[in-house]
mmCIF file of C-alpha atoms and ligand atoms in Angstrom:
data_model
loop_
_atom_site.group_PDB
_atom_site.id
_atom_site.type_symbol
_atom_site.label_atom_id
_atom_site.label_comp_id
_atom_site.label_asym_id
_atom_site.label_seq_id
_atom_site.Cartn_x
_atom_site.Cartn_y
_atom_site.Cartn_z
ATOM 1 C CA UNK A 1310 2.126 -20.215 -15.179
ATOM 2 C CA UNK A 1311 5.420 -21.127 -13.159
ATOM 3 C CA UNK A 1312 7.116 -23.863 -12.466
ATOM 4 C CA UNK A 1313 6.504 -23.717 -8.560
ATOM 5 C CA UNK A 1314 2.660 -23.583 -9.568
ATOM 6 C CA UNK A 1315 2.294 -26.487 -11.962
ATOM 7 C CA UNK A 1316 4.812 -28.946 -9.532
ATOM 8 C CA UNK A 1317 2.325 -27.878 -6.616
ATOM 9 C CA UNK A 1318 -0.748 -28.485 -8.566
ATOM 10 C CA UNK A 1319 0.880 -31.553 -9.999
ATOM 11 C CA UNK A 1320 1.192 -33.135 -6.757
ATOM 12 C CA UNK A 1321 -2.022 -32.079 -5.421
ATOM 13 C CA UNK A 1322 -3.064 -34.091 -8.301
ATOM 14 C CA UNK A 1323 -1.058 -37.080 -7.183
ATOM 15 C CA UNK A 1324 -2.145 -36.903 -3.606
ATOM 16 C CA UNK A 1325 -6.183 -37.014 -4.658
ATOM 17 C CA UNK A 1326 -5.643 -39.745 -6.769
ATOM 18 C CA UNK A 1327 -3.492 -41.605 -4.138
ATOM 19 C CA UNK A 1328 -6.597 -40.532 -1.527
ATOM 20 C CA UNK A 1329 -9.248 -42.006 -4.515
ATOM 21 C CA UNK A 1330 -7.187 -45.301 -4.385
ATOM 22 C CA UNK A 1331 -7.157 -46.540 -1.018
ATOM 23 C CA UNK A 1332 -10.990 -45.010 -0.811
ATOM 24 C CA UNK A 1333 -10.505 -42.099 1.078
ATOM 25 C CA UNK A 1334 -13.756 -41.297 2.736
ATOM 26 C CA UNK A 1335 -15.303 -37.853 3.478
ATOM 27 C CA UNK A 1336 -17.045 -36.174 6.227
ATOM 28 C CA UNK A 1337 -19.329 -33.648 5.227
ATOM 29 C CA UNK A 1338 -21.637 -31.123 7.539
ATOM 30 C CA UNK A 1339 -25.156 -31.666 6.165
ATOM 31 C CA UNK A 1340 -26.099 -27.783 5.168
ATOM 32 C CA UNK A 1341 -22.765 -26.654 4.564
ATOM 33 C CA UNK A 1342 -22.461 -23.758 7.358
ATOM 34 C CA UNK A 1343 -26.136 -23.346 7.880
ATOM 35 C CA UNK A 1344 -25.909 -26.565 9.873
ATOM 36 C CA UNK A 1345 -29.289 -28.355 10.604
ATOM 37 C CA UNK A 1346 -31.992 -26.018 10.794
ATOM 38 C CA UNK A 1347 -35.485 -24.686 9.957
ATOM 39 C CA UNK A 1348 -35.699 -22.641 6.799
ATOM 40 C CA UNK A 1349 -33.871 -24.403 4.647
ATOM 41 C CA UNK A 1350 -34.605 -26.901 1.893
ATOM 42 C CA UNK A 1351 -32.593 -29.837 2.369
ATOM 43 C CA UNK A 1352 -33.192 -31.727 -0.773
ATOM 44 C CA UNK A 1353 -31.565 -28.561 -2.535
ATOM 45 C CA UNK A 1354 -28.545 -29.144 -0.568
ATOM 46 C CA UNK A 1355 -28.756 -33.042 -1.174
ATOM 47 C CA UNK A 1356 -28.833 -32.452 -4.758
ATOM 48 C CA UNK A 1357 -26.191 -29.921 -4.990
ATOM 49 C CA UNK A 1358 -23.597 -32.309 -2.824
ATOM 50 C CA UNK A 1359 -24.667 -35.502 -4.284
ATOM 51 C CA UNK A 1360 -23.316 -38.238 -5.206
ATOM 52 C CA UNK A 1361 -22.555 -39.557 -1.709
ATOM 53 C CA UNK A 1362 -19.838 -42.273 -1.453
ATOM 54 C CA UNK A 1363 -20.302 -45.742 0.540
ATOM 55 C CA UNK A 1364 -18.852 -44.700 3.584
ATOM 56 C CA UNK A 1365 -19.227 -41.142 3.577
ATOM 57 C CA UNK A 1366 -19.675 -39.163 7.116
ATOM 58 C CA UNK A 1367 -22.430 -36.903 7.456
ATOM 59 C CA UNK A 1368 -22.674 -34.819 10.304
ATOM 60 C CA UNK A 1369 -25.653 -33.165 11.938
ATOM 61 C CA UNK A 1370 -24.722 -30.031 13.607
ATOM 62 C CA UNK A 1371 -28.021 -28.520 15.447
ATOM 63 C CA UNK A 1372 -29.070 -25.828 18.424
ATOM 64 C CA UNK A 1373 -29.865 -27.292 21.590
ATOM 65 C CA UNK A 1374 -33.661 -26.313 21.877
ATOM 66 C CA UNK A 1375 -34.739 -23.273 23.719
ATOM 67 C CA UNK A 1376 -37.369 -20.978 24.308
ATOM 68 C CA UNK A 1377 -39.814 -20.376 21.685
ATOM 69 C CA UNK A 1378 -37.345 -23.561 19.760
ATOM 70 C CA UNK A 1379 -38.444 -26.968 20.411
ATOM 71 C CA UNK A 1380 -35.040 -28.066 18.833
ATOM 72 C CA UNK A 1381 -34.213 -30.505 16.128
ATOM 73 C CA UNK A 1382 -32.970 -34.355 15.857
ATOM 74 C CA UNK A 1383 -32.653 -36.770 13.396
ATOM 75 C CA UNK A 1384 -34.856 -39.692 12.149
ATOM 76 C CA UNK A 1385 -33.966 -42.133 9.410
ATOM 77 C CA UNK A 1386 -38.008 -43.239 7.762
ATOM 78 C CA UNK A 1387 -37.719 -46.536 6.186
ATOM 79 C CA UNK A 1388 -38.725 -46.090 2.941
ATOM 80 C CA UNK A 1389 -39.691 -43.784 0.392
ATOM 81 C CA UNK A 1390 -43.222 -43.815 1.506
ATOM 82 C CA UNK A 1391 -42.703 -43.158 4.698
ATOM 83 C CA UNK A 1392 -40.551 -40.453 3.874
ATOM 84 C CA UNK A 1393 -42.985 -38.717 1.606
ATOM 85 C CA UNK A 1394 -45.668 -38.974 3.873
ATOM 86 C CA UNK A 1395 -43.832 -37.958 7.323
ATOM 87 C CA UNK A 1396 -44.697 -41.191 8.781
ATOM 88 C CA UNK A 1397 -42.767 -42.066 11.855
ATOM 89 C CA UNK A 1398 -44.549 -44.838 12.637
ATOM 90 C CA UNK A 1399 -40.993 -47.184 11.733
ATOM 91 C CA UNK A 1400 -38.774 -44.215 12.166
ATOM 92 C CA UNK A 1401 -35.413 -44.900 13.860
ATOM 93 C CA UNK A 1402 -34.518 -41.976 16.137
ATOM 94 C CA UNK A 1403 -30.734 -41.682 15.594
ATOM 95 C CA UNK A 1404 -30.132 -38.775 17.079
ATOM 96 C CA UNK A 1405 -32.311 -36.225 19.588
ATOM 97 C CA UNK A 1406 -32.643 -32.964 20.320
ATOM 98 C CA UNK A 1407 -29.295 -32.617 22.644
ATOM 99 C CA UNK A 1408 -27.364 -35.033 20.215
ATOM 100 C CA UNK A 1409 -26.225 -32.788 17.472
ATOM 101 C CA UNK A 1410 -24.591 -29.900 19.599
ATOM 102 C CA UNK A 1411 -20.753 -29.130 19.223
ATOM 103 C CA UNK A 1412 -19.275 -31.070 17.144
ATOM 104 C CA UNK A 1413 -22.807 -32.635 15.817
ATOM 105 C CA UNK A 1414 -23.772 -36.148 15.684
ATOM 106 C CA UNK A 1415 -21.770 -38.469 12.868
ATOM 107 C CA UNK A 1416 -23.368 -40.994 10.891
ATOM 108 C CA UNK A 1417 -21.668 -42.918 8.187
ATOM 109 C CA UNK A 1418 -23.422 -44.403 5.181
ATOM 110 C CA UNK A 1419 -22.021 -47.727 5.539
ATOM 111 C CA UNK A 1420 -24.973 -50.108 4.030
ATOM 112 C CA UNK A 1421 -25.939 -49.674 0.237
ATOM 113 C CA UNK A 1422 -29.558 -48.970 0.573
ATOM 114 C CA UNK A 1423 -31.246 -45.025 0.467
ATOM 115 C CA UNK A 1424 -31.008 -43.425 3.974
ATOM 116 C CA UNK A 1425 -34.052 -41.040 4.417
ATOM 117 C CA UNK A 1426 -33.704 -38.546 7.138
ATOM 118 C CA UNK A 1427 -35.774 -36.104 8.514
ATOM 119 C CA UNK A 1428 -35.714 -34.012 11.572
ATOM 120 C CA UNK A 1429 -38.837 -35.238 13.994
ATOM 121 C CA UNK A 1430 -39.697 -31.997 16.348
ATOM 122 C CA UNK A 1431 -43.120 -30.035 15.978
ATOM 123 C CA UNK A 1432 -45.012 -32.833 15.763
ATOM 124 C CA UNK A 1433 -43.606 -34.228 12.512
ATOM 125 C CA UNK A 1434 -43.987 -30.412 11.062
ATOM 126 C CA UNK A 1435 -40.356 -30.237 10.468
ATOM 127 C CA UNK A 1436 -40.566 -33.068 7.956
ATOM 128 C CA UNK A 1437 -42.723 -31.283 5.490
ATOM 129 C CA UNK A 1438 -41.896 -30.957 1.957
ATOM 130 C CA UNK A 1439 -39.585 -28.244 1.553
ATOM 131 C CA UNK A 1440 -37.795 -28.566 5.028
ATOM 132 C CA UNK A 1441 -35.767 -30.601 7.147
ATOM 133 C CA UNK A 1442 -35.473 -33.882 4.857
ATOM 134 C CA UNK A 1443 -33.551 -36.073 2.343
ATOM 135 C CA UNK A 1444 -32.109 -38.797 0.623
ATOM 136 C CA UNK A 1445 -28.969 -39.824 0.626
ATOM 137 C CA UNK A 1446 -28.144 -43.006 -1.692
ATOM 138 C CA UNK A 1447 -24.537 -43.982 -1.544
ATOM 139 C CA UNK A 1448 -22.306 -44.868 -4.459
ATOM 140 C CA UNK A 1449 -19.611 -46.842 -4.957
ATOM 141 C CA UNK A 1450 -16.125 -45.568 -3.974
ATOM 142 C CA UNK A 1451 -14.574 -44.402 -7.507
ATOM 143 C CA UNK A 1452 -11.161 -46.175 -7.921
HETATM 144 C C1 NAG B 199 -15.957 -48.953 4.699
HETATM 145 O O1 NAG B 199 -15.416 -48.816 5.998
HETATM 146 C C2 NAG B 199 -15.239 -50.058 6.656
HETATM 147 C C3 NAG B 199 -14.826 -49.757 8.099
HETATM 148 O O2 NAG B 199 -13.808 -48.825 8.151
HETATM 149 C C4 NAG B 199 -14.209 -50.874 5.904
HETATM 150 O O3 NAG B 199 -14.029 -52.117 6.532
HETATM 151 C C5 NAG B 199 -14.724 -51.090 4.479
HETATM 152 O O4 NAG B 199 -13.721 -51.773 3.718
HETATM 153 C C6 NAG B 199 -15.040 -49.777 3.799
HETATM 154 N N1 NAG B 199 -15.660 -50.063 2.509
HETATM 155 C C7 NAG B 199 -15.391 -49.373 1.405
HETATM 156 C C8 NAG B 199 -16.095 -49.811 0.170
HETATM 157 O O5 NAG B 199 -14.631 -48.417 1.384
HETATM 158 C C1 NAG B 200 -41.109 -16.331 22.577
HETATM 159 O O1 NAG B 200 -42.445 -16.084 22.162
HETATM 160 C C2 NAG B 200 -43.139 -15.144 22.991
HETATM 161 C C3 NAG B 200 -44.584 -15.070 22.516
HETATM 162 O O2 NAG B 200 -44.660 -14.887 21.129
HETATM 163 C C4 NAG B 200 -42.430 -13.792 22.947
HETATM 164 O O3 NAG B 200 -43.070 -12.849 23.795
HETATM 165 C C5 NAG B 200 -40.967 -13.972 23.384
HETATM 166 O O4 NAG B 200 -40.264 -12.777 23.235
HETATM 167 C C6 NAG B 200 -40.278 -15.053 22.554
HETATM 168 N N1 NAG B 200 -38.957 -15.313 23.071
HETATM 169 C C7 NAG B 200 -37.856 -15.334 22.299
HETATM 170 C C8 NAG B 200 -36.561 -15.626 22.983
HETATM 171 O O5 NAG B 200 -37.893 -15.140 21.092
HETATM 172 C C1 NAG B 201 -30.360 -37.746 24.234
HETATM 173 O O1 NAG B 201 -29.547 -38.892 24.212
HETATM 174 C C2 NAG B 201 -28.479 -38.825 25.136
HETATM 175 C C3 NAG B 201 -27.598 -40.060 24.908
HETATM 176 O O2 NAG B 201 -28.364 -41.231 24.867
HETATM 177 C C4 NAG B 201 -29.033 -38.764 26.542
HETATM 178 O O3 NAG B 201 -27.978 -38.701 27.490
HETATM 179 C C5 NAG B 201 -29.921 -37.536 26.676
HETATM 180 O O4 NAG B 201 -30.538 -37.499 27.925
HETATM 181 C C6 NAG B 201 -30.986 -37.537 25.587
HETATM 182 N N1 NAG B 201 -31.690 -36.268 25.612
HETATM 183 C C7 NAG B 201 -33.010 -36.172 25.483
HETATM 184 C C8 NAG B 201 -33.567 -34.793 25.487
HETATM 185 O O5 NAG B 201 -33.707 -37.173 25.379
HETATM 186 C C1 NAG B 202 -48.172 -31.245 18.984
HETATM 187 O O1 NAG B 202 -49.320 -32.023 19.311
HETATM 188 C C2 NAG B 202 -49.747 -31.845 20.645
HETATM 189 C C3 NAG B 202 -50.866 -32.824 20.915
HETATM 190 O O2 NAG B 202 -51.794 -32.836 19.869
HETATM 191 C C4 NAG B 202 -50.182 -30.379 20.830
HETATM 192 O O3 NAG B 202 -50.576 -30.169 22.182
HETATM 193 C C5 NAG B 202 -49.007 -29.477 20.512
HETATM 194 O O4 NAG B 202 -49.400 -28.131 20.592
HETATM 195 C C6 NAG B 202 -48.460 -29.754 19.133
HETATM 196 N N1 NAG B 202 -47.246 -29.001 18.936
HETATM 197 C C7 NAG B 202 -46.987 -28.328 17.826
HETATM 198 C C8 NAG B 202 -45.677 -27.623 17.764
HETATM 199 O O5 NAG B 202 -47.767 -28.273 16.880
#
């Protein structure tokens, strides 16, 4: 390895730890680049980008709806049983179906309680197991 390499990485080092310290906070797309869709299973992605940090960014990018596409939006349900159940009788729309275009719609997990979002178009369909839907539990800022 040469020098050059380890002073870089060295100082990469330096500058996460120095981002850790002051509780640097991230913004992250939910689904990566697939973006907020149909067809994919959310609570994969949650699990594979989990843990989530108290004030983490998430941001819903989604299609504006078209033909044949009734579009998608986001819903936080208010507890687990809700969530597991797709009832929206006590959902909170946060964001709908024109809301998450460009540069998506940002939402930072600033309380410490689980956020459960699903996307509420179709009837409620999207929300099925397997689909547009997760948890996202915050944890505390590592120092
Ligand atoms: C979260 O962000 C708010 C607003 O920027 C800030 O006041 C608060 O100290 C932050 N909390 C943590 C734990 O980073
Ligand atoms: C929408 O659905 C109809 C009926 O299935 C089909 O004929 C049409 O081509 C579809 N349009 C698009 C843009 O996929
Ligand atoms: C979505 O919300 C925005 C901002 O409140 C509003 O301007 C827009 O008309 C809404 N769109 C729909 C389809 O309700
Ligand atoms: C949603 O429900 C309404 C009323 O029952 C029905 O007319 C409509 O076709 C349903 N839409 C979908 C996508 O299932």
């Amino acid at each position: 390895m040469s020098f050059g390499n380890t002073t870089q990485g060295f100082i990469i080092f330096l500058l996460a730890t120095s981002l850790l310290a002051v509780g640097a906070t991230r913004t992250i797309v939910v689904g990566g680049s697939e973006n907020w869709k149909l067809g994919i299973d959310y609570s994969v992605w949650a699990n594979q980008n989990k843990p989530f940090y108290f004030n983490d960014t998430l941001v819903f990018k989604y299609d504006l709806p078209r033909e044949n596409s009734t579009g998608y939006s986001v819903y936080l349900l208010p507890n687990l049983r809700s969530y597991a159940t797709c009832d929206f009788s006590r959902a909170k729309l946060l964001a709908n179906t024109t809301q998450g275009s460009r540069e998506g719609f940002a939402y930072v997990l600033n309380k410490w309680k689980p956020y459960y979002f699903v996307s509420g178009e179709d009837n409620g369909t999207q929300c099925y197991p397997g689909m547009m839907k997760f948890f996202a539990a915050p944890t505390p800022t590592r120092h």
